[in-house]
Short mmCIF file of C-alpha atoms in Angstrom, two decimals:
data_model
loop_
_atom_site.label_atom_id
_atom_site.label_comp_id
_atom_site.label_asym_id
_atom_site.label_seq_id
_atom_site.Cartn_x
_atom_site.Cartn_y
_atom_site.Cartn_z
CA UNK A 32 0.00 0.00 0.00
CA UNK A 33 1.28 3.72 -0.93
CA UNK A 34 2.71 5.01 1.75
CA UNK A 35 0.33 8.10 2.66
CA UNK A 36 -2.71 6.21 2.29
CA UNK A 37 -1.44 3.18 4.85
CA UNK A 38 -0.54 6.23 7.44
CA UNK A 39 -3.80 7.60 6.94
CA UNK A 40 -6.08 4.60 7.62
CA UNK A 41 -4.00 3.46 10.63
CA UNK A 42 -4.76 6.65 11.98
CA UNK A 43 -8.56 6.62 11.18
CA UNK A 44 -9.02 2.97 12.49
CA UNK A 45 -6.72 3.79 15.73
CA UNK A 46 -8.35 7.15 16.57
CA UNK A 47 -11.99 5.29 15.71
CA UNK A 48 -11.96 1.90 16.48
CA UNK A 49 -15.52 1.79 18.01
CA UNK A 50 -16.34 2.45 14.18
CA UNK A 51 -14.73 -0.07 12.63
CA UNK A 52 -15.48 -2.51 15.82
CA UNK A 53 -19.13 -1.93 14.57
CA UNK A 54 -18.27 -2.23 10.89
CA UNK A 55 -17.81 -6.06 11.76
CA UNK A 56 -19.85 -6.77 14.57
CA UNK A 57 -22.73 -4.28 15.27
CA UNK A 58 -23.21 -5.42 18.67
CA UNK A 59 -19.72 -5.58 20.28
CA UNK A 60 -18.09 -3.20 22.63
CA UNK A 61 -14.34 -1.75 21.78
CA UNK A 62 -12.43 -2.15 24.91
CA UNK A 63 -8.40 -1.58 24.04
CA UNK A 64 -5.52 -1.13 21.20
CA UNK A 65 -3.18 -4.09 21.27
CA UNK A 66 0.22 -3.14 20.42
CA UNK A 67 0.25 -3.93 16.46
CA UNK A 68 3.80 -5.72 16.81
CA UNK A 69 3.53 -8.75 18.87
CA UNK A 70 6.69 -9.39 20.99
CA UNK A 71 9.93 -11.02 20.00
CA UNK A 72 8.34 -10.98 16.61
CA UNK A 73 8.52 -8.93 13.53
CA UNK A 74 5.08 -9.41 12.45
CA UNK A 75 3.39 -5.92 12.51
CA UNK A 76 -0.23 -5.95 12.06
CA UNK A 77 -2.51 -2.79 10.55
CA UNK A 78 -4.62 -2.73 13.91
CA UNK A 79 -5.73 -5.63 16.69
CA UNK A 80 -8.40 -4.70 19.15
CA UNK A 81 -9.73 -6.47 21.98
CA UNK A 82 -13.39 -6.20 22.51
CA UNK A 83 -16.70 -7.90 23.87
CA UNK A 84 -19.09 -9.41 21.85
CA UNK A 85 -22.27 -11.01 23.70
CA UNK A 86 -20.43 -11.05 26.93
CA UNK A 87 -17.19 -13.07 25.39
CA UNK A 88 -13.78 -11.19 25.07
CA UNK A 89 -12.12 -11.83 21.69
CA UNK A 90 -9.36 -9.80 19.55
CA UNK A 91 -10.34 -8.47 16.13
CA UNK A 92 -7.28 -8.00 13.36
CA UNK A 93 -7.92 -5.06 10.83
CA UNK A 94 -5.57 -5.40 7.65
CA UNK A 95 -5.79 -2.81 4.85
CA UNK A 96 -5.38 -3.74 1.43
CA UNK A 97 -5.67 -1.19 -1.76
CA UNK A 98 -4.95 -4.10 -4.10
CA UNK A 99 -5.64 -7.66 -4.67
CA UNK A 100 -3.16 -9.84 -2.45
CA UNK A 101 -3.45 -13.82 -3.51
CA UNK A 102 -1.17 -14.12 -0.47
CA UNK A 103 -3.78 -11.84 1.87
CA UNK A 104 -5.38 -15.55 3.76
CA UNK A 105 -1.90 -16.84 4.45
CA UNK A 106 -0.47 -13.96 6.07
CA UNK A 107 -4.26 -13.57 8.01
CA UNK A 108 -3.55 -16.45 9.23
CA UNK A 109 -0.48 -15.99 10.21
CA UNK A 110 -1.17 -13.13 12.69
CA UNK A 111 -3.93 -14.95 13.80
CA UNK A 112 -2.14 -17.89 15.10
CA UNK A 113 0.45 -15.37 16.60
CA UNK A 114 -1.87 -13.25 18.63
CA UNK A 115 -3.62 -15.73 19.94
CA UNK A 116 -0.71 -17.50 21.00
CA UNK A 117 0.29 -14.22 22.49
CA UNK A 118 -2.59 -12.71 23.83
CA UNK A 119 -4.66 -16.11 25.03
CA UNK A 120 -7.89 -15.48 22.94
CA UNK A 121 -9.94 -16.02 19.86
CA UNK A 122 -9.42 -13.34 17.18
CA UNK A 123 -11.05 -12.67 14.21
CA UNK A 124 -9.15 -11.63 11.40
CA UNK A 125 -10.44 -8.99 8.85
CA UNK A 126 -9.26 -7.68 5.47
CA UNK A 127 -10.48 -4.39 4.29
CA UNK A 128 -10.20 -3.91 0.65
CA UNK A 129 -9.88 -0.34 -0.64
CA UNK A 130 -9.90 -0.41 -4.82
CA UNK A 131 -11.85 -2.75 -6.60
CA UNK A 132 -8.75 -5.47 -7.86
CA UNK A 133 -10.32 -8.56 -9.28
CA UNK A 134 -11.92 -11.48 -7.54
CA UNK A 135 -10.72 -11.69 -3.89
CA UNK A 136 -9.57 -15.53 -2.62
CA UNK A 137 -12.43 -15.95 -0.47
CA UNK A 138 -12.63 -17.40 2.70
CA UNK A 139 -12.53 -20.10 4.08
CA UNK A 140 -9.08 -20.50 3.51
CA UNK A 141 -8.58 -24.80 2.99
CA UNK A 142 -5.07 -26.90 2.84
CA UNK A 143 -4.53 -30.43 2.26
CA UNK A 144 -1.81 -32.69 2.82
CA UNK A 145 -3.21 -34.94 -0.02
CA UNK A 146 -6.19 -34.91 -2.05
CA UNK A 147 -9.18 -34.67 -0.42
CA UNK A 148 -7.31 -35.13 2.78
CA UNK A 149 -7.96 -31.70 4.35
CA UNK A 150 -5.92 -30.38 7.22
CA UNK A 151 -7.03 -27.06 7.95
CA UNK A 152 -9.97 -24.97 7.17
CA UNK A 153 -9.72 -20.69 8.15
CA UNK A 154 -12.40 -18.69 8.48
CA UNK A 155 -11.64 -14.90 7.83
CA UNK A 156 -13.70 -11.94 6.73
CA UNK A 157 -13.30 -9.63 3.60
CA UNK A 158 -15.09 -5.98 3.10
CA UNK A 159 -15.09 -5.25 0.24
CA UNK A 160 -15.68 -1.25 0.25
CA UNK A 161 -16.32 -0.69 -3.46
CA UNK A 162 -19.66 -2.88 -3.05
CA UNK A 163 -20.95 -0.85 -0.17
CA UNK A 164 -22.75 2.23 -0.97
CA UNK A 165 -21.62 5.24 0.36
CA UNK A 166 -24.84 6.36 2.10
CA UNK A 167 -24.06 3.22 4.07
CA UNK A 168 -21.07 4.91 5.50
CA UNK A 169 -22.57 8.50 5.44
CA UNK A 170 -25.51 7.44 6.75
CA UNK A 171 -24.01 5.57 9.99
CA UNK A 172 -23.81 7.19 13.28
CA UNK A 173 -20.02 6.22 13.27
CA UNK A 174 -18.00 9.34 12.25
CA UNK A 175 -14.81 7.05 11.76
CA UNK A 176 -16.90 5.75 8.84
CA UNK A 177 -17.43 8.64 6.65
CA UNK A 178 -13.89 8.88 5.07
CA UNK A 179 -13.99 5.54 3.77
CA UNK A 180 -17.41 6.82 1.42
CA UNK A 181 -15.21 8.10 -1.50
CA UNK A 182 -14.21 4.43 -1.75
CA UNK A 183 -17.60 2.70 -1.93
CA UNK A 184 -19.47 1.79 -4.79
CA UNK A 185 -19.92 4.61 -7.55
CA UNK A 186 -18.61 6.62 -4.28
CA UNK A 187 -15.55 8.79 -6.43
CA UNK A 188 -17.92 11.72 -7.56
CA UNK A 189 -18.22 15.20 -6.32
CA UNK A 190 -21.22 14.94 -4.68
CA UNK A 191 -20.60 12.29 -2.39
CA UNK A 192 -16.87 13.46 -1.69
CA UNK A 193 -18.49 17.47 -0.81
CA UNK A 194 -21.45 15.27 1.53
CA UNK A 195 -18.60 13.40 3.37
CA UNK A 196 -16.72 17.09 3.79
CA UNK A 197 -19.99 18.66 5.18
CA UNK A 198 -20.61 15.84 7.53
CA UNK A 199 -17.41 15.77 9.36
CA UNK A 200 -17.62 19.88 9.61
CA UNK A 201 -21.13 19.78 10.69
CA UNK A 202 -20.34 17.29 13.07
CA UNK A 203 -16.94 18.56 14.29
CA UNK A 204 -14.98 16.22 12.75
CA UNK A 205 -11.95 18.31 11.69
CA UNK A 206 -9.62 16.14 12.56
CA UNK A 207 -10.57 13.82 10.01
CA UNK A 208 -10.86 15.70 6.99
CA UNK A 209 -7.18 15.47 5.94
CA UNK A 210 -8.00 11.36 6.28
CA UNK A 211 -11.03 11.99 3.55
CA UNK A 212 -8.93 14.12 1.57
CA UNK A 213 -6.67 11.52 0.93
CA UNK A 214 -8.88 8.88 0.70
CA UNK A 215 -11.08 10.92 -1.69
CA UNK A 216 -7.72 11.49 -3.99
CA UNK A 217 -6.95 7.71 -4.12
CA UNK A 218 -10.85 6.91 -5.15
CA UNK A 219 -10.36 9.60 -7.79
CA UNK A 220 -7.58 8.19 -9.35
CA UNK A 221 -3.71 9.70 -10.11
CA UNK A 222 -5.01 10.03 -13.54
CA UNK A 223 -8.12 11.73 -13.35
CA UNK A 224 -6.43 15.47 -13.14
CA UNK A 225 -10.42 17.13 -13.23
CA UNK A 226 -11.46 15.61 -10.13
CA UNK A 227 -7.91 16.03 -8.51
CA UNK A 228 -8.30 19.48 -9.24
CA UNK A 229 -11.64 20.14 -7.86
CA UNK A 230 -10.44 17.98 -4.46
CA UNK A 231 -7.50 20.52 -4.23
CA UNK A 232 -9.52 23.46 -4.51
CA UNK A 233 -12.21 22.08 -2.37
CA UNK A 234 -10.00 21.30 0.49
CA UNK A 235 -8.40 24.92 0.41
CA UNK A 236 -11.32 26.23 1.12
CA UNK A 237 -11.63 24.37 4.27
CA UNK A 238 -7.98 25.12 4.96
CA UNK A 239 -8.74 27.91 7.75
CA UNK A 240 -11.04 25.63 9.86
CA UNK A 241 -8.44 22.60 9.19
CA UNK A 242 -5.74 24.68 11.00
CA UNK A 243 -7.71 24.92 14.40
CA UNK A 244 -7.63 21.45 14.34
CA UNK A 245 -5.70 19.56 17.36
CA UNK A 246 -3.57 17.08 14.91
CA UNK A 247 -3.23 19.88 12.45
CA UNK A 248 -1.70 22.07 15.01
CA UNK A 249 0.77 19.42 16.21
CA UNK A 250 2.03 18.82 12.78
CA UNK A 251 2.81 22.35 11.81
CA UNK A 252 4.03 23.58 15.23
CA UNK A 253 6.77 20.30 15.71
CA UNK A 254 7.07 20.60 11.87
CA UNK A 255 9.03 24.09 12.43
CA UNK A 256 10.44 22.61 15.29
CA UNK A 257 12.16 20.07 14.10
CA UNK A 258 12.04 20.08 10.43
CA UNK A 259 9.41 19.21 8.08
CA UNK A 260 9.55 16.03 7.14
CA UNK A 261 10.32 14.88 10.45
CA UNK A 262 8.33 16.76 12.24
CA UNK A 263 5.37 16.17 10.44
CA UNK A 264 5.54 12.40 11.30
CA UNK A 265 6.31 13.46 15.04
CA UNK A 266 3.53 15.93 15.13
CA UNK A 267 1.01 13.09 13.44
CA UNK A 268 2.43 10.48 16.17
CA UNK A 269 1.46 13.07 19.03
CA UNK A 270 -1.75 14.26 17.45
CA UNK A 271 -2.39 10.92 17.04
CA UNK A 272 -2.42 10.01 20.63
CA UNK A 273 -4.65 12.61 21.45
CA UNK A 274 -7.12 11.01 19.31
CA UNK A 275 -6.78 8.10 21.12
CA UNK A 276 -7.03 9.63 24.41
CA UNK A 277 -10.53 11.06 23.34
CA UNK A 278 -11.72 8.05 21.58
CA UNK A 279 -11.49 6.40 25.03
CA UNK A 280 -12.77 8.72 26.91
CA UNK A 281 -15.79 8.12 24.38
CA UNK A 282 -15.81 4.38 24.72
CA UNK A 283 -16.17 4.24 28.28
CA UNK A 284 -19.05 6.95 28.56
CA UNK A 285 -20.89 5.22 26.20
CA UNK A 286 -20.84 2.09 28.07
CA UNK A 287 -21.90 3.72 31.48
CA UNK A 288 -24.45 5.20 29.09
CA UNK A 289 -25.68 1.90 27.86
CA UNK A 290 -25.47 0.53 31.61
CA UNK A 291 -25.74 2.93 33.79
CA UNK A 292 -27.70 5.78 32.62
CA UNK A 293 -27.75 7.31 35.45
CA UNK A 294 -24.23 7.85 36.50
CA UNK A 295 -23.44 9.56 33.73
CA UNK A 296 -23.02 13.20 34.97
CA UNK A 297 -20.89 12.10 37.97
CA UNK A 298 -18.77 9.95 35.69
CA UNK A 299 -18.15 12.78 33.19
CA UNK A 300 -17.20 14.89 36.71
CA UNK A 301 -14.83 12.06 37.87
CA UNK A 302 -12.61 11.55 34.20
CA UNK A 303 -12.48 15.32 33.52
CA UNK A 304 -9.35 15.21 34.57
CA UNK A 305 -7.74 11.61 33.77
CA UNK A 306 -5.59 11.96 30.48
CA UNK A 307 -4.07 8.53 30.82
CA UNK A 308 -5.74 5.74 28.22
CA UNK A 309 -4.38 3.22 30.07
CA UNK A 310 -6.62 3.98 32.91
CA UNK A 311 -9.58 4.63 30.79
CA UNK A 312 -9.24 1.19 28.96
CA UNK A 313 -9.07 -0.12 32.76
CA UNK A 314 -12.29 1.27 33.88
CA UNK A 315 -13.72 0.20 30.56
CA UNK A 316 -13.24 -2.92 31.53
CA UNK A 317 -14.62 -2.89 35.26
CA UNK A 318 -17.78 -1.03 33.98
CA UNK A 319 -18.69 -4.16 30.98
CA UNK A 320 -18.19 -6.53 34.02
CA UNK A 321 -19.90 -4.65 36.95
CA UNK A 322 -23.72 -6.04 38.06
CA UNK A 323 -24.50 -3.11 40.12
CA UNK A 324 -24.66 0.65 39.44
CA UNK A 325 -23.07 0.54 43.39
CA UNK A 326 -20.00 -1.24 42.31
CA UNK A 327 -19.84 0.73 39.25
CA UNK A 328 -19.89 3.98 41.38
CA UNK A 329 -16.87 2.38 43.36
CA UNK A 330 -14.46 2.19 40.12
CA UNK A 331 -15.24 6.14 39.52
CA UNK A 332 -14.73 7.05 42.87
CA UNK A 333 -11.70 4.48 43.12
CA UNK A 334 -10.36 6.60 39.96
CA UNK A 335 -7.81 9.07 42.15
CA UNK A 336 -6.43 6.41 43.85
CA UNK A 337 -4.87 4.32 40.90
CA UNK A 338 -3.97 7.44 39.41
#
């Protein structure tokens, strides 16, 4: 994968997981980033999260793919006998495809050791975004989602590429619209110099509101700092983790939404001040496992303590 676009969808997935969490199962809960190289091992995986699905904790893999890989179910398989071995749990393994390539090797993924003698059968998942529709994406409550529209099916026009634009201002989203412009300028091809054009000029005109943006700010300011090109990918890495720093303090509100309602305001009260995503992940946990709103109420108030 080029380069840019790679950087830019491990920054989408990382700073969204919830979204693509729910892009594969609706019903499951994000809980924590895994680190994406597994120890004493030079595989390096696009994203692993672990998460809760019906009650069960299980890892899902995220690989991105712009172009047709016949080798895509080996190496899926691969990381998914490695971090389970690591990490002690079921994982499902996921390929997102960006472009439309050809015809994908589909899963299951069968060997045999002679004919009709078959020794292992893997089960892995493909999404294919070229035959989703893009008011799929735009019309999901996920934000993390939107980007990826330009990509769908008949997705590379003007119209949906300005709709995914207005949706991420309208819904203060800033931080995401250098993700879509990128996206949006691999969907319209290197070749297509009209529609490259009109992305240019459409993104300068968002240019003032991009620079209030947190990552945005990062970049530049350590850019001048340090140098462009390097501080550019040191002002992404920081801007990056305060992306991830919000996106748990998201995660874990919404599950004391979904489980206790009503300890919502003194919850928001009690992480105001925690900046640590270690700790959020932590509580995370506690509140998917707590049976009473009492005990729940004790992991908040416990929450200056293990800091």
């Amino acid at each position: 994968m080029a380069k840019p676009y790679d950087d830019s969808l491990k920054t989408l997935v990382r700073t969204n997981p919830q979204a693509f969490v729910s892009l594969v199962f609706p019903e499951a809960q994000y809980v924590r980033e895994l680190p994406e190289k597994l120890k004493n091992l030079s595989l390096k995986m696009d994203a692993l999260f672990e998460v809760v699905v019906k009650g069960s904790p299980i890892l899902v893999h995220f690989e991105f793919q712009t172009y047709n890989d016949v080798t895509m179910p080996e190496r899926l398989l691969n990381y998914n006998v490695q971090a389970r071995r690591t990490y002690k749990k079921p994982v499902h393994s996921c390929a997102i495809h960006l472009l439309n390539d050809g015809e994908l090797p589909a899963s299951p993924l069968v060997w045999y050791s002679i004919p009709e003698e078959q020794v292992l059968e893997f089960k892995f998942q493909n999404i294919e975004l070229s035959k989703l529709a893009p008011e799929s994406l735009l019309d999901s409550d996920q934000a993390g989602l939107w980007p990826l529209s330009p990509l769908a099916k008949d997705g590379a026009n003007y119209e949906v590429v300005d709709t995914m634009f207005s949706h991420l201002m309208e819904a203060d989203k800033k931080d995401l619209l250098p993700i879509g412009y990128t996206l949006a300028s691999l969907a319209f091809g290197e070749n297509n110099i009209a529609a490259q054009d009109w992305l240019t000029r459409r993104y300068k005109e968002m240019y003032d509101v991009l620079r209030e943006t947190p990552i945005y700010q990062e970049m530049t300011r350590t850019a001048r700092e340090e140098g462009w090109e390097e501080g550019m990918e040191k002002g992404l890495e920081r801007g990056l983790e305060r992306g991830r720093l919000d996106s748990a303090h998201q995660t874990l509100v919404a599950v004391i939404l979904e489980r206790f309602p009503r300890l919502e305001r003194f919850a928001r009260k009690q992480l105001s001040d925690v900046d640590d995503p270690l700790v959020l992940q932590h509580l995370t946990v506690k509140m998917s496992i707590a049976q009473t709103m009492e005990e729940a109420k004790g992991y908040l108030l416990a929450i200056d303590d293990s800091e």
